[in-house]
């Protein structure tokens, strides 16, 4: 093959291999724009309500037809009436206020310690070798197993309840902070050395921002576990709180009130989780992630 034929063949190949933008048809470009467009917020809300509304409608129909005893499974309408009665009498706010206070104090104590120990264990190898084995052993102890011991040591007062909640909130934040720090790309430290960052700048400008996704995940998990610890603490022994409201209603077979207490835990827990998700969106704007 002559040199002219080779050059001609290369030229034809260059002409045929157009850039992706030039080879796309108008229909394909329009399709790409449609896929990239975000759905309006009201549509997202409607999609989220489809499943719970369907369940409530079927539940109401089954209860109204008497297929299931109302003592075992009251209808949504009866639960709504029980919620309204508790709201009017002020009993619901009284118990909810106490439960939120206990959960908040326990979470602040346990979460703060979990974050602090997670940072120390993640940053210092010797601290990890001294502390982490004991913490991992304590992490496996269930709430129900340690609750009788807390009651024996500290009684039925507020201190034992807050301590139980703090115990649950400690471990998720500790583990996620530790993992977040250890998952920081080591090549970033090479960049930090080139920029002549000192130890403090490495931690504040490099380690913490890179570990922030894991820390925020640990924050969400800690809030959820704090609510679980609150339920255990109030059910095991309490004269106030939403957990006490549930146990008191169970003794008198007021199933609708039991459902009200369960829904209160669900909605308040979801609300606190949503606040952390909003915080995630603001603090993690720099991260490109798959949205599905």
Short mmCIF file of C-alpha atoms in Angstrom, two decimals:
data_model
loop_
_atom_site.label_atom_id
_atom_site.label_comp_id
_atom_site.label_asym_id
_atom_site.label_seq_id
_atom_site.Cartn_x
_atom_site.Cartn_y
_atom_site.Cartn_z
CA UNK A 1 0.00 0.00 0.00
CA UNK A 2 1.38 3.37 -1.01
CA UNK A 3 1.84 6.30 1.39
CA UNK A 4 -0.94 8.24 -0.40
CA UNK A 5 -3.43 5.41 0.19
CA UNK A 6 -2.51 5.30 3.91
CA UNK A 7 -3.01 9.06 4.31
CA UNK A 8 -6.29 8.84 2.40
CA UNK A 9 -7.51 6.03 4.65
CA UNK A 10 -6.60 7.96 7.81
CA UNK A 11 -8.39 11.01 6.45
CA UNK A 12 -11.54 9.02 5.79
CA UNK A 13 -11.36 7.58 9.32
CA UNK A 14 -11.08 11.07 10.80
CA UNK A 15 -14.06 12.26 8.81
CA UNK A 16 -16.15 9.25 9.89
CA UNK A 17 -15.18 9.48 13.59
CA UNK A 18 -17.04 12.61 14.52
CA UNK A 19 -17.29 13.85 18.09
CA UNK A 20 -20.26 12.60 20.20
CA UNK A 21 -21.89 16.01 20.11
CA UNK A 22 -21.83 16.11 16.30
CA UNK A 23 -23.07 12.53 15.89
CA UNK A 24 -26.13 12.94 18.14
CA UNK A 25 -29.42 13.56 16.48
CA UNK A 26 -31.81 16.27 17.79
CA UNK A 27 -34.08 13.56 19.18
CA UNK A 28 -31.20 12.04 21.20
CA UNK A 29 -30.18 15.45 22.56
CA UNK A 30 -33.75 16.18 23.59
CA UNK A 31 -33.96 12.77 25.29
CA UNK A 32 -30.78 13.50 27.24
CA UNK A 33 -32.20 16.81 28.44
CA UNK A 34 -35.42 15.13 29.53
CA UNK A 35 -33.52 12.53 31.58
CA UNK A 36 -31.41 15.20 33.29
CA UNK A 37 -34.45 17.27 34.26
CA UNK A 38 -35.47 16.95 37.92
CA UNK A 39 -39.02 16.14 38.96
CA UNK A 40 -40.98 18.86 40.78
CA UNK A 41 -41.22 18.59 44.57
CA UNK A 42 -44.98 18.06 44.60
CA UNK A 43 -44.53 14.98 42.41
CA UNK A 44 -41.95 13.57 44.83
CA UNK A 45 -44.40 14.10 47.72
CA UNK A 46 -47.19 12.35 45.79
CA UNK A 47 -44.95 9.37 45.07
CA UNK A 48 -44.01 9.13 48.74
CA UNK A 49 -47.68 9.17 49.81
CA UNK A 50 -48.90 6.47 47.42
CA UNK A 51 -47.83 3.48 49.54
CA UNK A 52 -48.95 4.75 53.01
CA UNK A 53 -52.30 5.99 51.67
CA UNK A 54 -52.93 2.64 49.98
CA UNK A 55 -52.13 0.80 53.22
CA UNK A 56 -54.42 3.11 55.24
CA UNK A 57 -57.35 2.65 52.83
CA UNK A 58 -57.04 -1.16 52.86
CA UNK A 59 -56.60 -1.09 56.64
CA UNK A 60 -59.74 1.01 57.12
CA UNK A 61 -61.81 -1.24 54.84
CA UNK A 62 -60.65 -4.42 56.56
CA UNK A 63 -61.39 -2.94 60.01
CA UNK A 64 -64.80 -1.58 59.02
CA UNK A 65 -65.85 -4.97 57.66
CA UNK A 66 -64.95 -6.59 60.99
CA UNK A 67 -62.50 -9.04 59.45
CA UNK A 68 -60.02 -8.32 62.28
CA UNK A 69 -60.99 -7.54 65.86
CA UNK A 70 -60.71 -3.84 66.73
CA UNK A 71 -59.07 -4.78 70.02
CA UNK A 72 -56.19 -6.33 68.09
CA UNK A 73 -56.09 -3.86 65.18
CA UNK A 74 -58.14 -0.65 65.49
CA UNK A 75 -58.96 1.25 62.31
CA UNK A 76 -57.04 4.40 61.31
CA UNK A 77 -60.18 6.42 62.14
CA UNK A 78 -60.20 5.11 65.72
CA UNK A 79 -56.48 5.82 66.07
CA UNK A 80 -57.14 9.36 64.84
CA UNK A 81 -59.86 9.81 67.47
CA UNK A 82 -57.51 8.56 70.21
CA UNK A 83 -54.81 10.96 68.98
CA UNK A 84 -57.27 13.87 69.05
CA UNK A 85 -58.38 13.02 72.61
CA UNK A 86 -54.79 12.90 73.85
CA UNK A 87 -54.07 16.16 72.05
CA UNK A 88 -57.06 17.99 73.55
CA UNK A 89 -56.36 16.86 77.09
CA UNK A 90 -52.69 17.90 76.82
CA UNK A 91 -51.50 14.47 77.90
CA UNK A 92 -49.74 13.84 74.60
CA UNK A 93 -47.62 17.02 74.78
CA UNK A 94 -46.69 16.28 78.39
CA UNK A 95 -45.32 12.82 77.59
CA UNK A 96 -43.77 13.87 74.27
CA UNK A 97 -41.90 16.79 75.84
CA UNK A 98 -40.30 14.52 78.44
CA UNK A 99 -39.35 11.89 75.84
CA UNK A 100 -37.76 14.46 73.51
CA UNK A 101 -35.78 15.93 76.41
CA UNK A 102 -34.47 12.51 77.42
CA UNK A 103 -33.56 11.56 73.86
CA UNK A 104 -31.85 14.90 73.18
CA UNK A 105 -29.72 14.85 76.34
CA UNK A 106 -28.78 11.19 75.89
CA UNK A 107 -27.91 11.74 72.24
CA UNK A 108 -25.79 14.81 72.97
CA UNK A 109 -23.82 12.96 75.65
CA UNK A 110 -23.36 9.70 73.74
CA UNK A 111 -22.95 11.28 70.30
CA UNK A 112 -20.36 13.80 71.49
CA UNK A 113 -18.29 11.08 73.15
CA UNK A 114 -18.66 8.85 70.09
CA UNK A 115 -17.45 11.61 67.79
CA UNK A 116 -14.52 12.47 70.09
CA UNK A 117 -13.36 8.87 70.53
CA UNK A 118 -13.86 8.16 66.82
CA UNK A 119 -11.60 11.08 65.94
CA UNK A 120 -8.91 10.03 68.42
CA UNK A 121 -8.97 6.37 67.37
CA UNK A 122 -8.94 7.28 63.69
CA UNK A 123 -6.09 9.77 63.96
CA UNK A 124 -3.80 8.00 66.42
CA UNK A 125 -2.78 4.37 65.95
CA UNK A 126 -1.69 3.89 69.58
CA UNK A 127 -5.02 5.19 70.84
CA UNK A 128 -6.78 2.71 68.55
CA UNK A 129 -4.74 -0.19 69.90
CA UNK A 130 -5.56 0.80 73.49
CA UNK A 131 -9.26 1.69 73.22
CA UNK A 132 -10.86 0.11 70.14
CA UNK A 133 -10.84 -3.58 71.28
CA UNK A 134 -12.72 -2.71 74.48
CA UNK A 135 -15.19 -0.43 72.67
CA UNK A 136 -15.94 -3.10 70.05
CA UNK A 137 -16.62 -5.62 72.82
CA UNK A 138 -19.02 -3.24 74.59
CA UNK A 139 -20.76 -2.48 71.27
CA UNK A 140 -22.05 -6.04 71.03
CA UNK A 141 -23.93 -5.88 74.36
CA UNK A 142 -27.69 -5.47 73.67
CA UNK A 143 -29.75 -2.75 75.35
CA UNK A 144 -32.06 -5.25 77.03
CA UNK A 145 -29.12 -7.12 78.55
CA UNK A 146 -27.58 -4.08 80.20
CA UNK A 147 -30.80 -2.33 81.25
CA UNK A 148 -31.32 -4.38 84.48
CA UNK A 149 -27.75 -3.56 85.50
CA UNK A 150 -28.31 0.17 84.95
CA UNK A 151 -31.49 0.03 87.01
CA UNK A 152 -29.66 -1.84 89.78
CA UNK A 153 -26.83 0.70 89.82
CA UNK A 154 -28.70 3.96 89.21
CA UNK A 155 -32.34 3.14 90.00
CA UNK A 156 -35.36 4.20 87.92
CA UNK A 157 -34.43 7.88 87.81
CA UNK A 158 -33.57 10.05 84.83
CA UNK A 159 -29.84 9.35 85.05
CA UNK A 160 -30.20 5.65 84.21
CA UNK A 161 -32.49 6.43 81.24
CA UNK A 162 -30.18 9.09 79.81
CA UNK A 163 -27.19 6.81 80.31
CA UNK A 164 -28.93 4.00 78.42
CA UNK A 165 -29.78 6.34 75.53
CA UNK A 166 -26.22 7.69 75.49
CA UNK A 167 -24.86 4.15 75.35
CA UNK A 168 -26.86 3.47 72.20
CA UNK A 169 -25.99 6.79 70.52
CA UNK A 170 -22.26 6.40 71.17
CA UNK A 171 -21.39 3.44 68.97
CA UNK A 172 -22.77 4.33 65.48
CA UNK A 173 -21.07 7.73 65.51
CA UNK A 174 -17.87 6.23 66.88
CA UNK A 175 -17.67 3.50 64.23
CA UNK A 176 -18.58 5.74 61.28
CA UNK A 177 -16.15 8.50 62.33
CA UNK A 178 -13.36 5.95 62.70
CA UNK A 179 -14.12 4.38 59.30
CA UNK A 180 -14.46 7.78 57.62
CA UNK A 181 -11.01 8.86 58.79
CA UNK A 182 -9.34 5.59 57.86
CA UNK A 183 -10.95 5.63 54.39
CA UNK A 184 -9.34 8.97 53.48
CA UNK A 185 -7.26 8.53 50.32
CA UNK A 186 -3.56 8.41 51.28
CA UNK A 187 -2.68 10.33 48.11
CA UNK A 188 -4.33 13.39 49.60
CA UNK A 189 -1.65 13.44 52.28
CA UNK A 190 0.98 13.63 49.54
CA UNK A 191 -0.78 16.73 48.26
CA UNK A 192 -0.87 18.10 51.81
CA UNK A 193 2.89 17.61 52.14
CA UNK A 194 3.45 19.43 48.86
CA UNK A 195 1.29 22.32 50.13
CA UNK A 196 3.25 22.19 53.42
CA UNK A 197 0.18 21.71 55.63
CA UNK A 198 0.89 21.32 59.32
CA UNK A 199 -0.88 18.67 61.43
CA UNK A 200 -3.78 20.95 62.34
CA UNK A 201 -4.42 21.94 58.72
CA UNK A 202 -4.25 18.30 57.63
CA UNK A 203 -7.02 17.44 60.08
CA UNK A 204 -9.28 20.45 59.45
CA UNK A 205 -8.72 20.93 55.71
CA UNK A 206 -8.22 17.33 54.61
CA UNK A 207 -9.24 14.58 57.02
CA UNK A 208 -12.51 15.96 58.40
CA UNK A 209 -13.98 17.08 55.03
CA UNK A 210 -13.11 13.70 53.48
CA UNK A 211 -14.62 11.82 56.46
CA UNK A 212 -17.72 14.05 56.62
CA UNK A 213 -20.04 11.69 54.65
CA UNK A 214 -19.35 8.88 57.12
CA UNK A 215 -19.70 11.20 60.11
CA UNK A 216 -23.10 12.42 58.93
CA UNK A 217 -24.20 8.83 58.31
CA UNK A 218 -23.13 8.00 61.85
CA UNK A 219 -25.13 10.98 63.07
CA UNK A 220 -28.29 9.63 61.41
CA UNK A 221 -27.72 6.16 62.81
CA UNK A 222 -27.04 7.53 66.29
CA UNK A 223 -30.31 9.48 66.32
CA UNK A 224 -32.20 6.32 65.35
CA UNK A 225 -30.52 4.22 68.03
CA UNK A 226 -31.13 6.98 70.59
CA UNK A 227 -34.87 6.64 69.96
CA UNK A 228 -34.61 2.87 70.37
CA UNK A 229 -32.79 3.36 73.66
CA UNK A 230 -35.50 5.78 74.76
CA UNK A 231 -38.21 3.19 74.09
CA UNK A 232 -36.32 0.54 76.08
CA UNK A 233 -35.66 2.94 78.97
CA UNK A 234 -39.27 4.14 79.24
CA UNK A 235 -40.82 0.70 78.86
CA UNK A 236 -38.56 -0.91 81.46
CA UNK A 237 -39.45 1.61 84.14
CA UNK A 238 -40.94 5.07 83.89
CA UNK A 239 -43.93 7.10 85.07
CA UNK A 240 -43.79 9.62 82.21
CA UNK A 241 -42.96 9.68 78.52
CA UNK A 242 -44.33 8.16 75.33
CA UNK A 243 -42.98 4.72 76.25
CA UNK A 244 -44.89 4.87 79.53
CA UNK A 245 -48.00 5.97 77.62
CA UNK A 246 -47.72 2.85 75.45
CA UNK A 247 -47.26 0.49 78.41
CA UNK A 248 -50.10 2.07 80.38
CA UNK A 249 -52.43 1.76 77.38
CA UNK A 250 -51.43 -1.88 76.91
CA UNK A 251 -52.45 -2.74 80.46
CA UNK A 252 -55.96 -1.38 79.82
CA UNK A 253 -56.18 -2.88 76.29
CA UNK A 254 -56.32 0.58 74.69
CA UNK A 255 -54.78 -0.57 71.43
CA UNK A 256 -55.55 2.69 69.63
CA UNK A 257 -53.46 4.62 72.18
CA UNK A 258 -50.63 2.11 71.72
CA UNK A 259 -50.69 2.85 67.99
CA UNK A 260 -50.66 6.59 68.72
CA UNK A 261 -47.48 6.17 70.77
CA UNK A 262 -45.85 4.07 68.04
CA UNK A 263 -46.74 6.65 65.39
CA UNK A 264 -45.37 9.45 67.57
CA UNK A 265 -42.01 7.66 67.76
CA UNK A 266 -42.10 7.07 63.99
CA UNK A 267 -42.92 10.67 63.03
CA UNK A 268 -40.52 12.32 65.47
CA UNK A 269 -37.75 9.92 64.45
CA UNK A 270 -38.40 10.59 60.78
CA UNK A 271 -38.40 14.34 61.43
CA UNK A 272 -35.02 14.25 63.15
CA UNK A 273 -33.62 12.07 60.37
CA UNK A 274 -34.89 14.52 57.75
CA UNK A 275 -33.12 17.39 59.51
CA UNK A 276 -29.82 15.51 59.24
CA UNK A 277 -30.49 14.84 55.55
CA UNK A 278 -31.00 18.54 54.96
CA UNK A 279 -27.69 19.14 56.74
CA UNK A 280 -26.09 16.53 54.46
CA UNK A 281 -27.29 18.32 51.32
CA UNK A 282 -25.82 21.61 52.50
CA UNK A 283 -22.48 20.26 53.69
CA UNK A 284 -21.93 17.74 50.89
CA UNK A 285 -22.70 19.89 47.85
CA UNK A 286 -19.19 19.23 46.56
CA UNK A 287 -19.77 15.46 46.28
CA UNK A 288 -21.05 13.94 43.04
CA UNK A 289 -23.13 10.87 43.84
CA UNK A 290 -25.52 8.58 42.01
CA UNK A 291 -29.15 9.59 42.54
CA UNK A 292 -30.85 6.62 40.85
#
